[in-house]
Each structure stands twice: as structure tokens, then as C-alpha cells.
Coordinates of C-alpha atoms and ligand atoms in Angstrom, one line a residue:
M1 CA 0.1 0.0 0.0
S2 CA 1.2 3.4 -1.0
E3 CA 0.2 6.9 0.1
L4 CA -1.3 8.4 -3.0
L5 CA 0.1 11.9 -2.8
F6 CA -1.3 12.8 -6.3
R7 CA -4.9 12.4 -4.8
D8 CA -4.6 15.4 -2.6
D9 CA -2.2 17.4 -4.7
A10 CA -2.1 16.7 -8.4
Y11 CA 0.7 19.4 -8.8
L12 CA 3.4 17.7 -7.0
R13 CA 6.3 17.2 -9.5
T14 CA 8.7 15.7 -7.0
A15 CA 8.7 13.9 -3.7
S16 CA 10.9 11.8 -1.5
A17 CA 9.9 8.2 -0.9
K18 CA 11.2 4.7 0.2
V19 CA 11.3 1.6 -1.8
T20 CA 8.8 -0.9 -0.2
A21 CA 9.0 -3.8 -2.9
V22 CA 11.0 -4.6 -5.9
D23 CA 10.3 -7.5 -8.4
E24 CA 10.1 -8.2 -12.0
R25 CA 6.7 -6.3 -12.2
G26 CA 8.1 -3.2 -11.0
L27 CA 8.8 -1.1 -7.8
E28 CA 6.6 -0.1 -5.1
L29 CA 7.0 3.0 -2.7
D30 CA 5.7 4.0 0.6
R31 CA 4.4 7.1 -1.1
T32 CA 4.1 8.2 -4.7
I33 CA 3.2 11.1 -7.0
F34 CA 2.8 8.7 -10.1
Y35 CA -0.6 8.1 -11.2
P36 CA -1.4 4.6 -12.2
L37 CA -3.3 3.9 -15.4
G38 CA -7.1 4.1 -14.7
G39 CA -10.3 5.9 -15.6
G40 CA -9.0 6.4 -19.1
Q41 CA -6.0 8.3 -17.9
P42 CA -2.6 6.7 -18.7
G43 CA 0.0 6.0 -16.0
D44 CA 2.7 8.6 -15.4
T45 CA 6.2 8.4 -16.7
G46 CA 9.3 9.9 -15.0
A47 CA 12.2 8.8 -13.0
V48 CA 13.1 7.4 -9.5
I49 CA 16.5 9.0 -8.5
R50 CA 18.8 7.2 -6.2
A51 CA 20.9 8.9 -3.5
D52 CA 23.9 8.7 -5.7
G53 CA 22.1 10.3 -8.6
E54 CA 21.4 7.4 -10.6
R55 CA 18.2 7.8 -12.6
V56 CA 15.9 4.9 -12.9
V57 CA 13.5 5.7 -15.8
I58 CA 9.9 4.9 -15.1
Q59 CA 8.1 4.1 -18.5
D60 CA 4.7 3.4 -17.0
T61 CA 2.6 3.2 -13.8
R62 CA 0.1 0.6 -13.1
K63 CA -2.3 -0.4 -10.2
G64 CA -1.0 -3.1 -8.1
V65 CA -3.0 -6.2 -6.9
A66 CA -3.7 -4.6 -3.3
P67 CA -5.9 -1.5 -3.0
D68 CA -3.9 1.7 -3.2
S69 CA -0.8 -0.2 -4.4
V70 CA 1.1 1.3 -7.3
L71 CA 3.6 -0.4 -9.6
H72 CA 6.3 1.8 -11.0
I73 CA 7.5 0.1 -14.1
P74 CA 11.2 0.7 -14.9
A75 CA 12.4 0.8 -18.5
R76 CA 15.2 -1.4 -17.7
P77 CA 15.7 -3.9 -14.7
A78 CA 16.7 -1.8 -11.7
S79 CA 18.9 -2.8 -8.7
L80 CA 17.0 -0.9 -6.1
Q81 CA 17.1 -2.0 -2.4
L82 CA 14.2 -2.4 0.0
G83 CA 14.1 0.5 2.2
E84 CA 16.3 2.7 0.0
P85 CA 15.4 6.4 0.1
V86 CA 14.7 7.8 -3.4
T87 CA 13.5 10.9 -5.0
L88 CA 10.5 10.8 -7.4
E89 CA 10.2 12.9 -10.5
I90 CA 7.2 12.8 -12.9
D91 CA 7.3 14.0 -16.5
W92 CA 5.2 17.0 -15.6
E93 CA 4.8 18.5 -19.1
R94 CA 3.1 15.2 -20.1
R95 CA 1.1 14.9 -16.8
Y96 CA -0.1 18.6 -17.0
A97 CA -1.3 18.0 -20.6
L98 CA -3.2 15.0 -19.3
M99 CA -4.7 17.0 -16.4
R100 CA -5.8 19.8 -18.8
L101 CA -7.4 17.4 -21.3
H102 CA -8.9 15.2 -18.5
T103 CA -10.7 18.2 -16.9
A104 CA -11.8 19.4 -20.4
L105 CA -13.6 16.0 -20.8
H106 CA -15.5 16.7 -17.5
V107 CA -16.6 20.1 -19.0
M108 CA -17.5 18.6 -22.4
S109 CA -19.5 15.9 -20.8
C110 CA -22.0 18.7 -19.7
V111 CA -22.3 20.1 -23.2
V112 CA -23.3 16.8 -24.7
T113 CA -26.0 15.5 -22.7
A114 CA -26.0 11.8 -23.4
P115 CA -24.8 8.7 -21.5
V116 CA -21.1 8.4 -21.7
T117 CA -20.0 4.9 -23.0
G118 CA -16.3 5.2 -22.8
G119 CA -13.3 7.6 -23.0
N120 CA -9.6 7.9 -23.2
I121 CA -7.0 10.5 -22.7
A122 CA -3.6 10.9 -24.2
P123 CA -1.1 13.6 -23.8
D124 CA -2.0 15.1 -27.3
K125 CA -5.8 14.3 -27.5
A126 CA -8.8 13.0 -25.6
R127 CA -12.0 11.5 -26.4
L128 CA -15.5 10.6 -25.0
D129 CA -17.9 8.1 -26.5
F130 CA -21.7 8.9 -26.3
D131 CA -24.8 6.9 -26.7
I132 CA -26.5 9.6 -29.0
E133 CA -27.8 10.2 -32.4
M134 CA -25.0 11.4 -34.9
S135 CA -27.4 14.3 -36.0
L136 CA -27.4 15.7 -32.5
L137 CA -23.6 16.3 -32.5
N138 CA -22.3 19.5 -33.9
A139 CA -18.4 20.0 -33.7
Q140 CA -18.7 23.8 -33.8
H141 CA -21.4 23.8 -31.3
I142 CA -19.5 21.4 -28.9
E143 CA -16.3 23.4 -29.2
Q144 CA -17.9 26.9 -28.6
A145 CA -20.1 25.7 -25.8
T146 CA -17.4 23.9 -23.9
N147 CA -14.9 26.8 -24.4
A148 CA -17.6 29.2 -23.0
L149 CA -17.8 27.1 -19.9
I150 CA -14.0 27.0 -19.6
A151 CA -13.8 30.7 -19.8
R152 CA -15.8 30.9 -16.6
G153 CA -12.5 30.1 -14.8
L154 CA -14.1 28.1 -12.0
D155 CA -12.1 26.2 -9.3
T156 CA -12.6 22.5 -9.2
Q157 CA -13.1 20.7 -6.0
T158 CA -12.5 17.2 -4.8
V159 CA -15.4 15.7 -2.7
W160 CA -15.5 12.4 -0.9
I161 CA -18.8 10.5 -0.2
T162 CA -19.7 7.1 1.3
D163 CA -20.6 4.2 -0.9
E164 CA -24.1 4.4 0.5
E165 CA -24.4 8.0 -0.5
L166 CA -23.4 7.0 -4.0
E167 CA -25.9 4.2 -4.1
A168 CA -28.5 6.7 -3.4
R169 CA -27.5 9.0 -6.2
P170 CA -27.0 6.8 -9.3
D171 CA -27.5 9.9 -11.3
L172 CA -24.0 11.0 -10.5
V173 CA -22.6 8.2 -12.6
K174 CA -22.5 9.4 -16.2
T175 CA -20.3 6.7 -17.5
M176 CA -22.1 3.5 -18.3
S177 CA -19.0 1.5 -19.0
V178 CA -16.8 2.7 -16.2
Q179 CA -18.5 2.3 -12.9
P180 CA -16.6 4.0 -9.9
P181 CA -14.9 1.5 -7.7
R182 CA -16.9 0.7 -4.6
G183 CA -16.0 -1.3 -1.5
A184 CA -13.3 1.0 -0.2
G185 CA -16.0 2.7 1.8
R186 CA -15.8 6.0 0.1
V187 CA -15.7 7.4 -3.4
R188 CA -14.0 10.5 -4.7
L189 CA -15.8 12.9 -6.8
L190 CA -14.8 15.9 -8.9
R191 CA -17.1 19.0 -8.6
I192 CA -16.9 21.9 -11.1
P193 CA -19.5 24.1 -9.4
G194 CA -22.7 24.6 -11.5
I195 CA -21.2 22.4 -14.3
D196 CA -20.3 18.9 -13.3
L197 CA -20.2 16.4 -10.4
Q198 CA -19.1 12.9 -10.9
P199 CA -17.1 10.2 -9.5
C200 CA -13.6 10.3 -10.7
G201 CA -10.1 9.1 -9.2
G202 CA -8.0 10.9 -11.8
T203 CA -5.9 14.1 -11.7
H204 CA -7.5 17.5 -12.6
V205 CA -6.4 21.2 -12.9
R206 CA -7.2 23.5 -10.0
N207 CA -9.1 25.9 -12.2
I208 CA -10.7 25.1 -15.4
G209 CA -9.4 28.3 -16.9
E210 CA -6.0 26.4 -17.1
I211 CA -7.4 24.4 -19.8
G212 CA -7.2 27.3 -22.0
A213 CA -9.5 26.3 -24.8
I214 CA -10.2 23.1 -26.8
R215 CA -10.9 22.3 -30.4
V216 CA -12.9 19.4 -31.6
L217 CA -10.7 17.3 -33.9
K218 CA -13.4 14.9 -35.2
I219 CA -16.6 13.2 -34.5
R220 CA -17.2 9.8 -35.9
S221 CA -19.4 6.8 -35.5
E222 CA -17.9 3.9 -33.6
G223 CA -20.6 1.2 -33.6
K224 CA -24.3 1.2 -33.2
R225 CA -24.5 3.1 -29.9
N226 CA -21.2 4.9 -30.0
R227 CA -20.4 8.3 -31.3
R228 CA -16.9 9.4 -30.6
V229 CA -16.0 12.9 -30.0
E230 CA -12.2 13.7 -30.1
I231 CA -10.7 16.9 -28.7
A232 CA -7.4 18.5 -28.4
L233 CA -6.0 21.5 -26.6
A234 CA -6.2 24.7 -28.7
G235 CA -3.0 26.1 -27.5
Ligands
LIG1 ZN1 -11.8 13.2 -13.7

């Protein structure tokens, strides 16, 4: 189990930690700023730096088997020792782009009012899939309406509720394919006041103004019930 520092502060670029496990799958640490693949957001990349300055390049981050365990996957086998103190460093430019695009998807999901059937985020583009008629999707409208909301410059908020509260509010779950993880006793929500409130464990910007603006790259049909809207940051 690892203390998930990114959950309370998505802006941490470096942190100190100790190695708690090393095996062929990867390294585990007592605390981490590396976000593991999940919720459509890719795992972080970066480096684990040893006391002598050696940089162990981390090429991916995945969830471990136990709750709140995180596997940092090195690019090459690393000879780290249990208990060894290290400095963590994430590829911030990549992560910040992911945070901006991720938060942009939250905003866009309130412009296109249809059930979300899937989604994915990459450093250069992001998409949501909707169960909606193609004729109801207009790229120009989605772009303008999403950018008008972003221009409000609202702060985002993290809210925790209990599993029971979530059960009582099924309307909070927009994503049909990705149900939020239950069983941990509490669920994390992202709130953009007056715009969006939904379960999400990902990393977001503090203020939606940081997104800048988005553009719609394309809208296409991905099967009978799926219409895919792909966006990128405008600048
Ligand atoms: Zn989110």
C-alpha cells in the first residue's frame, strides 16, 4: 500500500519516498506522485532517482493487486534495495497536458448531454464516446459551448462521499461502461461548481481556466451506440 500523494495534490512534480517492494513487475514505494493507469487516464512516466544520482527511468505506472498499491515500471531492470530512500520525479509536461485534457472532458460531458459509454486521454488528444444520435452532434457547437464554460474560470473541488451515498445517487454516474470503484467505503468525486459532479479518481487542474480552450478534432461513429468526440487543446 502506498500513500497516494497525487490524490490530494495533483501538482506535485517531485517527492521523497522509500522503496517498499522490488520485483520483476516493478517497484513499490511508501508514497508516490505517479498516477497509475485508470479511468481512461494513462499511467505517469518519469524517474526514480537514487541517493547517488542514478536515474531509474519509469516508463509506465500501473495499479498493483492490493488496494492503493502502485507499480512503477522501470524501462530497464533496476537494482534498487528495500528501504532505499529515493526522489521521485514525474514527466510534468506530459502529466499537465493530461490534467488539462482530462478536466476538459468533464466540461465537455456537460455540453453533450448523453450517456457516456467510454473515454480515453492521451497527452495530445482525448475522447469521449456517447450513446447519442449522430445528427445531434455538432462539432462547432460542442467546441464553442465547451470553451464558453472553460472561460468561466471556476475552481475544481474534490469531494468524498460514502458508498451508501453514491448508491442513493445513481444519477451521479454518467459513465455506463466505467462504474466507480466501490467497496473502499468512500468514493472520490470531482465537482466543477454549477457544471459537473461525478465520481473520478483521476488528476485535474485546480481551475478550469488552465485548460485554455479546446478544439474538436473529429466526430465519428464507432458502432451502433457509440459516437466518438475527439478533442485537443487549442494552445
Ligand atoms: Zn476526472
